[in-house]
XYZ file of C-alpha atoms in Angstrom:
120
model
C 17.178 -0.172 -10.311
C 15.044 0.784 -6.944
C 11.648 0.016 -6.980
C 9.254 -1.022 -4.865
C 7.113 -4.159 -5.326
C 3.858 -5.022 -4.078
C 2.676 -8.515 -3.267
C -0.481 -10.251 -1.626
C -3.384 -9.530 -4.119
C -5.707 -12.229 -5.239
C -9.501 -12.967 -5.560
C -10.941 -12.974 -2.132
C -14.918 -13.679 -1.180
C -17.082 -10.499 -0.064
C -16.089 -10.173 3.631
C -12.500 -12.013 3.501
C -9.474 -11.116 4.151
C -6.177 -10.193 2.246
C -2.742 -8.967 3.449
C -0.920 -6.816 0.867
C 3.022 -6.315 1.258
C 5.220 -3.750 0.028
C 8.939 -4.285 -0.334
C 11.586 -1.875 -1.073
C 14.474 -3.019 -3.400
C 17.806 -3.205 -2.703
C 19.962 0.357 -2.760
C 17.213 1.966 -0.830
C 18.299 2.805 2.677
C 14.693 3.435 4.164
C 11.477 4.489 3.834
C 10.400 7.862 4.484
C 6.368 8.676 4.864
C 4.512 5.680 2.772
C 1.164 4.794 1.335
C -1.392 2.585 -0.391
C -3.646 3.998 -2.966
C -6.047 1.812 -5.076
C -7.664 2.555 -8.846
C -10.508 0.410 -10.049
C -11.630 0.446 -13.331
C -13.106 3.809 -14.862
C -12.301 5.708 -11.700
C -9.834 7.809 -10.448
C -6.794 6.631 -8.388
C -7.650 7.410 -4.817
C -5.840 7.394 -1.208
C -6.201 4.251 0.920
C -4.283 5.175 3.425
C -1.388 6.660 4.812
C 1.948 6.102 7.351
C 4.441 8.166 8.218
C 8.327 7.041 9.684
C 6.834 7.486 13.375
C 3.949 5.157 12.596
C 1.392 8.027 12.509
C -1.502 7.069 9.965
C -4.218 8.133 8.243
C -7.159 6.438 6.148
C -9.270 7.555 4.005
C -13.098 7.258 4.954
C -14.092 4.459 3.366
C -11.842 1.862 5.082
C -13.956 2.013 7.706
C -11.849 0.010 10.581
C -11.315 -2.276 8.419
C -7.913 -1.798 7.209
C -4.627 -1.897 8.853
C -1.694 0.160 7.657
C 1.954 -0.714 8.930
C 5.145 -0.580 8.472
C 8.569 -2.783 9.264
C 11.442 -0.619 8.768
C 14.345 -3.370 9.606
C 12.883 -4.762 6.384
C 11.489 -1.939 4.728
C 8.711 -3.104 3.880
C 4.916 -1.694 4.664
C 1.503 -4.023 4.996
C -1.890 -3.206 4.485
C -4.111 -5.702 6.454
C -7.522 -5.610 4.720
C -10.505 -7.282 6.414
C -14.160 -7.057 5.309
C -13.510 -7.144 2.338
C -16.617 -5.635 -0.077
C -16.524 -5.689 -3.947
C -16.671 -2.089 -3.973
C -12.727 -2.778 -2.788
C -12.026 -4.343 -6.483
C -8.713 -2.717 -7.444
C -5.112 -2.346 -8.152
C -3.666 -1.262 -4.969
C -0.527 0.779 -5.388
C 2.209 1.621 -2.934
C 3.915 4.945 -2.972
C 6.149 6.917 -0.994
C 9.232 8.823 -0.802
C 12.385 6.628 0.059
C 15.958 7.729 1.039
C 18.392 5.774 -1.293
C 21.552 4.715 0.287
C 23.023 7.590 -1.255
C 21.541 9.692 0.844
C 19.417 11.406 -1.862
C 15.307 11.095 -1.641
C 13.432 10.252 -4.471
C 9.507 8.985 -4.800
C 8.513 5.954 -5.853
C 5.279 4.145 -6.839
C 5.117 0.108 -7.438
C 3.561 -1.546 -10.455
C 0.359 -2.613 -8.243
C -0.998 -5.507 -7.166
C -4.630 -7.146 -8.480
C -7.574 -7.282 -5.300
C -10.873 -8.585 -6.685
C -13.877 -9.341 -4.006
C -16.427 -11.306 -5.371
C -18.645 -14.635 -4.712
């Protein structure tokens, strides 16, 4: 089954630092445009940020600098470096994309999430 599988959560003090990882299974052949979105509880899923296959990104206001989005395609796998980290960044962070399976067909994907909590 292809998924993809996030990694790198945890409980972090206000103003630390965590780096999330997201790892395509095997029979996908490579990524395709990519990106992290985060829901915290009672709100709406929303865009962190965004990178496409020629490493153009894209973040969504609140980030502030203080994320990182990348990508590794030999290991298809995309990072989100988070630094600064402020409660208000208490989430699940999701990563979701569009992937071209080794059978040459595209399908999107979304991973089961991975836990971020800020707090002293």
């Amino acid at each position: 089954q292809v998924q993809l599988v996030e990694s790198g959560g945890g409980l972090v003090q206000p103003g630390g630092s965590l780096r999330l990882s997201c790892v395509a299974s095997e029979g996908i052949f490579t990524l395709d445009i990519m990106a992290w979105y985060r829901q915290a509880p009672g709100k709406q899923r929303e865009l962190v940020a965004s990178i496409t296959p020629r490493g153009t990104t894209n973040y969504n206001g609140f980030v502030k600098g203080r994320f990182t989005v990348s990508r590794d395609d030999a290991l298809n796998t995309m990072y989100l470096q988070m630094d600064g980290l402020e409660p208000e960044d208490t989430a699940v962070y999701y990563c979701d994309g569009d992937v071209i399976l080794s059978n040459g067909t595209m399908r999107g994907l979304a991973g089961q999430g991975t836990q971020v909590t800020v707090s002293s």
